[in-house]
mmCIF file of C-alpha atoms in Angstrom:
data_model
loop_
_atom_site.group_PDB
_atom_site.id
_atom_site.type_symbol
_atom_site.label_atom_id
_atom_site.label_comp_id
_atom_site.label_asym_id
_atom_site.label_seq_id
_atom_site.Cartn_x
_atom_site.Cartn_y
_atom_site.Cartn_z
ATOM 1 C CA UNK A 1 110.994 98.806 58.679
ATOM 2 C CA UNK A 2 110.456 95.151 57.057
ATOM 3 C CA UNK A 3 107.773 93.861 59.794
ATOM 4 C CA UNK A 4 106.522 90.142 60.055
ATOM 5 C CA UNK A 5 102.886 90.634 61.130
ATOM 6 C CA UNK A 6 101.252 87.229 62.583
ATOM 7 C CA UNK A 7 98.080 87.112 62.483
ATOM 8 C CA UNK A 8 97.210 88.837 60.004
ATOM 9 C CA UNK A 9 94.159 87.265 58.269
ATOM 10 C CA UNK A 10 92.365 88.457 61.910
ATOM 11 C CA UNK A 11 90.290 90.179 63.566
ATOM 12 C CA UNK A 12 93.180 92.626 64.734
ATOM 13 C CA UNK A 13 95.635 92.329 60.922
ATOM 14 C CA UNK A 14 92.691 93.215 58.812
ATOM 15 C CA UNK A 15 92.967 96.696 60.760
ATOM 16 C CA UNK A 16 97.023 96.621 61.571
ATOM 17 C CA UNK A 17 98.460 95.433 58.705
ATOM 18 C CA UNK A 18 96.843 98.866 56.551
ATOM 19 C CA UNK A 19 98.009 100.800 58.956
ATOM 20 C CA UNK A 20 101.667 99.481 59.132
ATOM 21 C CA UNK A 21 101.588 100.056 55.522
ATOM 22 C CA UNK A 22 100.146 103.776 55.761
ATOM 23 C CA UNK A 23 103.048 104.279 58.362
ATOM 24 C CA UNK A 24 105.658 103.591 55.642
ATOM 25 C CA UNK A 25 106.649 99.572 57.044
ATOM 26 C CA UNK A 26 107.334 96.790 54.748
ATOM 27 C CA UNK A 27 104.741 94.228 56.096
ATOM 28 C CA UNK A 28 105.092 90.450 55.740
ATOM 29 C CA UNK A 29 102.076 89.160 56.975
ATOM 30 C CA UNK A 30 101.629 85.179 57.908
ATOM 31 C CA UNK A 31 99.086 83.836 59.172
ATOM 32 C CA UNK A 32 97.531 79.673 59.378
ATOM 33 C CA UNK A 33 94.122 81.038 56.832
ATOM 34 C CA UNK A 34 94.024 83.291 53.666
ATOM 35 C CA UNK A 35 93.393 87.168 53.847
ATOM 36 C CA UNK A 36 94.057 90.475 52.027
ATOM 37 C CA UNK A 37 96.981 91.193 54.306
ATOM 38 C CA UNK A 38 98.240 87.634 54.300
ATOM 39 C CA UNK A 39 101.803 87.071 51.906
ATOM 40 C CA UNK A 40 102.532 83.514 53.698
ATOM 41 C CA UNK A 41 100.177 80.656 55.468
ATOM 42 C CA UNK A 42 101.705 78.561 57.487
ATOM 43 C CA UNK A 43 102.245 78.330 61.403
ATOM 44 C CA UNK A 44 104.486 80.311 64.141
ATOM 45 C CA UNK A 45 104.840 76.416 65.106
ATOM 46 C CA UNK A 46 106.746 75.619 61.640
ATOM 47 C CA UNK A 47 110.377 76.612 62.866
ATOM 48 C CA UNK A 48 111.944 76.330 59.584
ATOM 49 C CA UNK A 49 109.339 78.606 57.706
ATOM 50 C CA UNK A 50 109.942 81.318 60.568
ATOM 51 C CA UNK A 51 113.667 81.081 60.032
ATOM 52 C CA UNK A 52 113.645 81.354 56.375
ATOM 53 C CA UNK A 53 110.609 84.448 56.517
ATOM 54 C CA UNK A 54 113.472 86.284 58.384
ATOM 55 C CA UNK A 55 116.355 85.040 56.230
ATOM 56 C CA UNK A 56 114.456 85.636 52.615
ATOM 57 C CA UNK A 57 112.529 89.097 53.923
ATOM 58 C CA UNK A 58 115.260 90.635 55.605
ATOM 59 C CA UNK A 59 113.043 90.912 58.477
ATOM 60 C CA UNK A 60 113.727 93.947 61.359
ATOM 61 C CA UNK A 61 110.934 94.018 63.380
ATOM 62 C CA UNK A 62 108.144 91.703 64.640
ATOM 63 C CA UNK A 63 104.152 92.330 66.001
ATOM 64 C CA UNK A 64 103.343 88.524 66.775
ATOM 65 C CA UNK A 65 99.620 88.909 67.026
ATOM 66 C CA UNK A 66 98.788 85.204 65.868
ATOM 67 C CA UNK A 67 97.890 82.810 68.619
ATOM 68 C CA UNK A 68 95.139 80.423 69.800
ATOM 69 C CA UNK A 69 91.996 82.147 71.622
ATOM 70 C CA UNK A 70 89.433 81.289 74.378
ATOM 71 C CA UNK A 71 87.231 80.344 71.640
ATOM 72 C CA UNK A 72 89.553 77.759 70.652
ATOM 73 C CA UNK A 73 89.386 75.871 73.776
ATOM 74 C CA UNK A 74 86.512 73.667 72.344
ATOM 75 C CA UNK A 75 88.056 72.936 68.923
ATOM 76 C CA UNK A 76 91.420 72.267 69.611
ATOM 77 C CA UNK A 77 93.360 70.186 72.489
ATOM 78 C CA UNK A 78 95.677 71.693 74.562
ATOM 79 C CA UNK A 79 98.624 70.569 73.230
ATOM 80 C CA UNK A 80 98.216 72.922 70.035
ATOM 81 C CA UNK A 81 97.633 76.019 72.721
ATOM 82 C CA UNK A 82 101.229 74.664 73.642
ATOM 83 C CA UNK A 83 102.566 74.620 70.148
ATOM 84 C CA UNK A 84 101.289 77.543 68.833
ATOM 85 C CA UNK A 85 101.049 80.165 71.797
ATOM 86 C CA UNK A 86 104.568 78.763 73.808
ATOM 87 C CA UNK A 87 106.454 77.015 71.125
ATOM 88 C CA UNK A 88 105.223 79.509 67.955
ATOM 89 C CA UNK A 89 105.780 82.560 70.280
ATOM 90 C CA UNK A 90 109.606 81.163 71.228
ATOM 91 C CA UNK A 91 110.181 80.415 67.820
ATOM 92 C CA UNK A 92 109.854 84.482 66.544
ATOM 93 C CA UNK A 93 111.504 85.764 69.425
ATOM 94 C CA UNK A 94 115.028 83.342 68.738
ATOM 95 C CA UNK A 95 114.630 83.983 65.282
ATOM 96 C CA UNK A 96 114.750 87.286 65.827
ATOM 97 C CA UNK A 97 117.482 87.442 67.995
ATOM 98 C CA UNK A 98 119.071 85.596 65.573
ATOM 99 C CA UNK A 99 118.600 87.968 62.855
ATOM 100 C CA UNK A 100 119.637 91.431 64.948
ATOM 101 C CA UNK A 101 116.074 92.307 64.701
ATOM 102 C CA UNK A 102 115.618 95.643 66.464
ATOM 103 C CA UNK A 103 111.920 94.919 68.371
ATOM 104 C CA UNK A 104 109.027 92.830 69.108
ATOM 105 C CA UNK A 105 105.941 93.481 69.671
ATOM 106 C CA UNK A 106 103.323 91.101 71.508
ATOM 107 C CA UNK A 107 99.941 90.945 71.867
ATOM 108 C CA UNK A 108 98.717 89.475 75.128
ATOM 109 C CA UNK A 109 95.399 89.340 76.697
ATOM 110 C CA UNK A 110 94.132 90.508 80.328
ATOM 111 C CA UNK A 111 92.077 87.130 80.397
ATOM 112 C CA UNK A 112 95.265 86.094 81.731
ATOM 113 C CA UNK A 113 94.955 88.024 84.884
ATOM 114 C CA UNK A 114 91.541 86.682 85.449
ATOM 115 C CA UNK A 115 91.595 83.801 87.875
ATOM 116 C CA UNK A 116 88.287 81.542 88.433
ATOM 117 C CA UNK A 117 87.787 83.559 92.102
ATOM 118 C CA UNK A 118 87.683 86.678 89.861
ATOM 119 C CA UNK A 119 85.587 84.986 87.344
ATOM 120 C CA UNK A 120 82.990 84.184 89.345
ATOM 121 C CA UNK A 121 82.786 87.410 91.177
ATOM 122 C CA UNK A 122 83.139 86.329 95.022
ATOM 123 C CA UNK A 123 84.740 89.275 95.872
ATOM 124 C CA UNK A 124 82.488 92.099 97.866
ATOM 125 C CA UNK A 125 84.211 94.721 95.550
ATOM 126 C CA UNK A 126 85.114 94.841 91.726
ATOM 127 C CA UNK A 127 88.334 94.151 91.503
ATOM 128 C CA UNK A 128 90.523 96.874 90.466
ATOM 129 C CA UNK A 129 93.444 95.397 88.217
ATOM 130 C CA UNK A 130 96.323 97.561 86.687
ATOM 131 C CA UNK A 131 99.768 95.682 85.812
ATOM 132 C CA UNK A 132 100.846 95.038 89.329
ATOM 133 C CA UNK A 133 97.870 92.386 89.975
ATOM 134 C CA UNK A 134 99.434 89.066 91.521
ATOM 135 C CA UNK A 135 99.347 86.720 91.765
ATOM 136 C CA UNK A 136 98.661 85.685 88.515
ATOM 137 C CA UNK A 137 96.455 82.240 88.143
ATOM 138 C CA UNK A 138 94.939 82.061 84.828
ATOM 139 C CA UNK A 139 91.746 79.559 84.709
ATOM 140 C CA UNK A 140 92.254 78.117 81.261
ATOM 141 C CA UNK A 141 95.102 77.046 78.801
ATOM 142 C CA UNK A 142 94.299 80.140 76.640
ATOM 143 C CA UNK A 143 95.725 82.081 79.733
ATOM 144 C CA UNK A 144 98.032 79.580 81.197
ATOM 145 C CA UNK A 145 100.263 79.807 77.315
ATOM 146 C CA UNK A 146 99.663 83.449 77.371
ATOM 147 C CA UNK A 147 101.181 83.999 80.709
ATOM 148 C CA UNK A 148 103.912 81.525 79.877
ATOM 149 C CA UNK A 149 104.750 83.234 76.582
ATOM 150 C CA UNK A 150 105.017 86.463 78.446
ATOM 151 C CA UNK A 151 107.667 85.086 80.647
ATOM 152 C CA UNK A 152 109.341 83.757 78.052
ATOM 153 C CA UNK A 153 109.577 87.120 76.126
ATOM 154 C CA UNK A 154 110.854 88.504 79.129
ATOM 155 C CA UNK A 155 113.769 85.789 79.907
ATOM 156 C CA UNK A 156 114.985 86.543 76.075
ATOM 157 C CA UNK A 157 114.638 90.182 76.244
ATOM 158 C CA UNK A 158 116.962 89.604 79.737
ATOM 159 C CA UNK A 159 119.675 87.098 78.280
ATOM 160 C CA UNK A 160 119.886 88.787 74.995
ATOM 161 C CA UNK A 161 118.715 92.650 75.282
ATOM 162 C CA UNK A 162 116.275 92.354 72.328
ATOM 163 C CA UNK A 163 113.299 95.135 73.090
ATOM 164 C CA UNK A 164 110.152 93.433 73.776
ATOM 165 C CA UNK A 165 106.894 95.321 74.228
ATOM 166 C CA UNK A 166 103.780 92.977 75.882
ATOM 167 C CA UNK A 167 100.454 94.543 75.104
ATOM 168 C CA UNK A 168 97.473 92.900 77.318
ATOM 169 C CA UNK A 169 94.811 93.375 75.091
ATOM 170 C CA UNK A 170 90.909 94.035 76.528
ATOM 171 C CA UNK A 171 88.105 92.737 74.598
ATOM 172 C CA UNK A 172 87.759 94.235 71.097
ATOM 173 C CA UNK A 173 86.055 90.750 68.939
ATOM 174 C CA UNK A 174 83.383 91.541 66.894
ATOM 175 C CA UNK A 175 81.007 88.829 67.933
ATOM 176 C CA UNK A 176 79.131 88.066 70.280
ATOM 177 C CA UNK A 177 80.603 86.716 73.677
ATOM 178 C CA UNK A 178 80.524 82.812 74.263
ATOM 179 C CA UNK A 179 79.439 83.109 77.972
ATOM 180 C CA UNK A 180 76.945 86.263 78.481
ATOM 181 C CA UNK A 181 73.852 86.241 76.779
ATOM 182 C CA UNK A 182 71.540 88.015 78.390
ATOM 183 C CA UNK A 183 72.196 91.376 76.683
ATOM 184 C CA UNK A 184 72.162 91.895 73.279
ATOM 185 C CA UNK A 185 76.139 92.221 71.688
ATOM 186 C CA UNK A 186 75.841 95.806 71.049
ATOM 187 C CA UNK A 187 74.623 96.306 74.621
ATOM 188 C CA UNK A 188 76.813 94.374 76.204
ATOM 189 C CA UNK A 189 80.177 96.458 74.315
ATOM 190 C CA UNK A 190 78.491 99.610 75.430
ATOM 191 C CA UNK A 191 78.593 98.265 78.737
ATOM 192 C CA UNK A 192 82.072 96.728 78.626
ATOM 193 C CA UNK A 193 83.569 100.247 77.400
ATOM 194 C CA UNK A 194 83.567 101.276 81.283
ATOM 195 C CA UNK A 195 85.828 98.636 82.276
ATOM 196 C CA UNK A 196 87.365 95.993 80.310
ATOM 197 C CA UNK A 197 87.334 96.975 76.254
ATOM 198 C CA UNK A 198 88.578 98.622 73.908
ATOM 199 C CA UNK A 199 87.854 99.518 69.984
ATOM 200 C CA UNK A 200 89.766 97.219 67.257
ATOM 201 C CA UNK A 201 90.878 100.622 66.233
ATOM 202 C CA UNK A 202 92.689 101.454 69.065
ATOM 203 C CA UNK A 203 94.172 98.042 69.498
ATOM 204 C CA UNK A 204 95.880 98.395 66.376
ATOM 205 C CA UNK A 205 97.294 101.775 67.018
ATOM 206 C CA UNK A 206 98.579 101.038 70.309
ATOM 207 C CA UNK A 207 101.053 98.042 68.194
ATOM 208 C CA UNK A 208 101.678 100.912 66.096
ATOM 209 C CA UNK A 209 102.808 103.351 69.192
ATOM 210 C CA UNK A 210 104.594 100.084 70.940
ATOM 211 C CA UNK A 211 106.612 99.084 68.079
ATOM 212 C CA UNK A 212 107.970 102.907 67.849
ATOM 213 C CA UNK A 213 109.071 102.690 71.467
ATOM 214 C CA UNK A 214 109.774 99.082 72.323
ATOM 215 C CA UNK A 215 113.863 100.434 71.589
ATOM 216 C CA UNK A 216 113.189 102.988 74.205
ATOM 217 C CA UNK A 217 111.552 100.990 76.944
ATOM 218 C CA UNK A 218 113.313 98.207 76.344
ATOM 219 C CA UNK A 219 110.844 95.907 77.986
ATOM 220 C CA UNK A 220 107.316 96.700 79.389
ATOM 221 C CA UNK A 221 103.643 94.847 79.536
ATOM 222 C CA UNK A 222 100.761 97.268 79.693
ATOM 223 C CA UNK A 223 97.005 97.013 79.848
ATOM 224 C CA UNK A 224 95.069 97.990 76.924
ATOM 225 C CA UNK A 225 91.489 99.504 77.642
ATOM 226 C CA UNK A 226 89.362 102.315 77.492
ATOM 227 C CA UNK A 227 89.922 104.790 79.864
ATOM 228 C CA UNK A 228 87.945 103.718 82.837
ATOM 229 C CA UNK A 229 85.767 106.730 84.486
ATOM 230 C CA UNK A 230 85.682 104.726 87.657
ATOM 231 C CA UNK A 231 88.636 105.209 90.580
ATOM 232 C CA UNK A 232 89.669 102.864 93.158
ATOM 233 C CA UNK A 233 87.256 104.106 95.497
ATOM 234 C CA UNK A 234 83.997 103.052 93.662
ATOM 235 C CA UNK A 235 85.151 99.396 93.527
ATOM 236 C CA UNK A 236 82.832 98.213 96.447
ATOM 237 C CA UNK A 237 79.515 100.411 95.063
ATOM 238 C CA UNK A 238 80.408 99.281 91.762
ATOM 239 C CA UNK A 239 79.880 96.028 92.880
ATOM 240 C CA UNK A 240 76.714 96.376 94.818
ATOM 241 C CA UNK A 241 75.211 99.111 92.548
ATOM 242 C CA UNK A 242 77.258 100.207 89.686
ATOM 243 C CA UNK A 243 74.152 101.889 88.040
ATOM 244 C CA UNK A 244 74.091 104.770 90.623
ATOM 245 C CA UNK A 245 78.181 104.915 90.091
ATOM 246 C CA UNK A 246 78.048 105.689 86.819
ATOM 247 C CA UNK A 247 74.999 107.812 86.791
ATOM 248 C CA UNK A 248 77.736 110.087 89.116
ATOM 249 C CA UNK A 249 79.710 110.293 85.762
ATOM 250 C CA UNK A 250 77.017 110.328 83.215
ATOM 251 C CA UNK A 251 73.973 111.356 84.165
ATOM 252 C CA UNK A 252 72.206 110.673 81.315
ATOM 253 C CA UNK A 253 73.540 107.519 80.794
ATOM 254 C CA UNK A 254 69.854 105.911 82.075
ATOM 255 C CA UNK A 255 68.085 107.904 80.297
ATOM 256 C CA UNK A 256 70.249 107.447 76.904
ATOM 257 C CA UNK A 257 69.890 103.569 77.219
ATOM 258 C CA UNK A 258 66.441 103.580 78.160
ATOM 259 C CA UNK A 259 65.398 104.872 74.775
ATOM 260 C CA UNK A 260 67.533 102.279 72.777
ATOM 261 C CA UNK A 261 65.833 99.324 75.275
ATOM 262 C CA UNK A 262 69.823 99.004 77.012
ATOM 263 C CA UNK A 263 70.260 98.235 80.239
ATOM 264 C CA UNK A 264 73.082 99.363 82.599
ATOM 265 C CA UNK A 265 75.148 96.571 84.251
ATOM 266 C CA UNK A 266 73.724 95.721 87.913
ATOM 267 C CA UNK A 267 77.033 94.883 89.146
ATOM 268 C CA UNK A 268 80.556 95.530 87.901
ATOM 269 C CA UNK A 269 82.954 92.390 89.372
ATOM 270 C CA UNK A 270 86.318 94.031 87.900
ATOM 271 C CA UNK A 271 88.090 97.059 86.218
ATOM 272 C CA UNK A 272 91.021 97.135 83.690
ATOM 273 C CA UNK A 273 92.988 100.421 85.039
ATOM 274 C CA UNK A 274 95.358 101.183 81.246
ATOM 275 C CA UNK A 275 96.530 104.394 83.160
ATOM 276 C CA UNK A 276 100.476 102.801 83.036
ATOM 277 C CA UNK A 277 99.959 102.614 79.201
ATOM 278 C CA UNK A 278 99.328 105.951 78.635
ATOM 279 C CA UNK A 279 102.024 107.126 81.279
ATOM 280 C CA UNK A 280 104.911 105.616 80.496
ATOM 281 C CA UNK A 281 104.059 104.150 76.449
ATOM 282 C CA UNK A 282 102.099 107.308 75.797
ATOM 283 C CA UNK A 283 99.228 105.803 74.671
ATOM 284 C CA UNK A 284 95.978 106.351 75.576
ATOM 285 C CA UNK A 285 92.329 104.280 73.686
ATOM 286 C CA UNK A 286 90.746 107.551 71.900
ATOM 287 C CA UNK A 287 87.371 105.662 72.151
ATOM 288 C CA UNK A 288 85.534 105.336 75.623
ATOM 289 C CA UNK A 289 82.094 105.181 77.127
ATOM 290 C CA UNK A 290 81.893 108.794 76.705
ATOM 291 C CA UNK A 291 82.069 108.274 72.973
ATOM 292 C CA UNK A 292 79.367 105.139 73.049
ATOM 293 C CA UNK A 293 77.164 108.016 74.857
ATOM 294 C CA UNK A 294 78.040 110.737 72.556
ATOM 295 C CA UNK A 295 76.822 108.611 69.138
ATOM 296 C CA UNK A 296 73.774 107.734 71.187
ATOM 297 C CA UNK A 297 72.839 111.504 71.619
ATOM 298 C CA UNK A 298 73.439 112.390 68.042
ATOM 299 C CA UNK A 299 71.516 108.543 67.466
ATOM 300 C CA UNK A 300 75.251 108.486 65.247
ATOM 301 C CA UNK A 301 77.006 104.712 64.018
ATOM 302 C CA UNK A 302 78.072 103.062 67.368
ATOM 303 C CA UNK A 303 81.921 103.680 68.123
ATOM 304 C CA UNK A 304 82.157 100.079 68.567
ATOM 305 C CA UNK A 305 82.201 97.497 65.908
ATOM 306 C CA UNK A 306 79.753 94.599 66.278
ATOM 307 C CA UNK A 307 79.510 91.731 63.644
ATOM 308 C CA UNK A 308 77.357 88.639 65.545
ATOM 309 C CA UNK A 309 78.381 86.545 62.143
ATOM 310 C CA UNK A 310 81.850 87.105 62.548
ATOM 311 C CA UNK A 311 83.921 83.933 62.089
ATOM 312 C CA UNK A 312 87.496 83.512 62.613
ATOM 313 C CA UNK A 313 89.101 82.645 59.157
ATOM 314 C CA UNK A 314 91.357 80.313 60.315
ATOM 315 C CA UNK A 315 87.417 78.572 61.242
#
């Protein structure tokens, strides 16, 4: 299929837009900054440029990974979350209406389901979230044009039967995270491998399994995470002591960390549950804690990639 890939000087098209390209698509990939993978710069915003990219590219398909991130909230005002996450994301889904396009692919986030209750962690239990969390109250305008991009996909897939796929994506960035510093990075993914990431890797093949189905399903958002060893029944222990919780999986978890200078997290405050993406899209993250704990045993590369230079190139 011809495929307009946004995004694609990222963090996620530097891994996607190969493997589109291994899987036989023609990719077209435009994103605001220069990269191997990038044919056009210019903006989802630019409304004219997005309907002559489908007009001169013949364009049948679209994985509209390009947006504005948490990050972002200190560089730009809200009004470009607006333009680019809202406006750019309504933009690709007319045009492709327009053009008879056969599927769209889009990649949310679960910070979207995290309100500022959940943030903070005033629950007594972690707080166990699969697809049918509501409701939903984002605490930024990352989230807030996330959420209403999703809603728009979904009133356009309703009024005009185009297949849309909406992929809330876990943690995969390569840096190190803007908010928790008390671990070091590569700690701190270890740790987040038991409840709310997943590998770059397996972010990119789960657009690849979406944008083979989307024609199929029709319309469906899904959760995107490591498989979580934790149940619903651990979410008040996790919360007061997740350390002896996952010492019940992995009992030489403790030990493992201890020789690296890791620590376990105290306290686990919520848990990404991706079991509806591997039932019903058939996709399931081939990289877990169990892997993270296998490459410490063999003192192997870390499953997880972890780059605390890593600059967004649109930056």
């Amino acid at each position: 299929m011809r495929v307009l890939l946004t995004g694609s000087s990222g963090w996620l098209g530097r891994f996607l837009a190969p493997r589109l390209r291994a899987a036989g698509h023609e990719v077209t990939g435009l994103d605001v900054a220069a990269g191997i993978d990038t044919d056009v710069i210019g903006t989802v915003a630019d409304r004219p440029l997005i309907d002559r990219l489908f007009a001169e590219r013949g364009i049948e398909a679209v994985i509209h990974g390009g947006a504005l991130h948490k990050p972002d909230i200190v560089r730009y005002p809200n009004q470009a979350f607006i333009d680019v996450n809202v406006s750019g994301t309504l933009n690709l889904l007319e045009a492709a209406v327009a053009a008879k396009a056969s599927r769209f692919v889009f990649t949310s986030t679960t910070s979207l389901m995290i309100s500022s209750a959940i943030r903070e962690g005033q629950a007594s239990a972690a707080v166990w979230i699969d697809e049918s969390l509501a409701p939903l109250e984002p605490r930024n305008i990352y989230g807030v044009t996330k959420l209403a991009a999703e809603q728009i996909c979904r009133l356009i897939q309703v009024e005009h039967g185009l297949p849309v796929l909406i992929l809330r994506t876990g943690r995969f960035f390569p840096e190190e995270d803007d908010t928790h510093l008390a671990l070091s990075g590569e700690n701190m993914k270890a740790n987040e491998l038991l409840h709310r990431r997943l590998t770059v890797e397996d972010a990119a093949e789960a657009h690849l399994v979406a944008l083979d189905r989307a024609p199929e399903l029709g319309f469906g958002t899904f959760i995107l995470s490591a498989p979580t060893p934790f149940v619903p029944g651990d979410v008040e222990e996790l919360k007061a002591d997740a350390p002896t919780v996952i010492a019940r999986y992995f009992p030489d978890a403790a030990d493992l960390y201890a020789r690296r200078g890791w620590s376990l997290p105290g306290s686990i405050d919520r848990v990404y549950d991706a079991g509806h993406a591997e039932r019903v899209l058939g996709f399931r993250c081939r990289t877990g804690f169990a892997e993270m704990l296998a490459a410490l045993r063999q003192n192997a590369p870390l499953p997880v990639a972890h780059d605390p230079a890593y600059i967004s190139p649109k930056e």
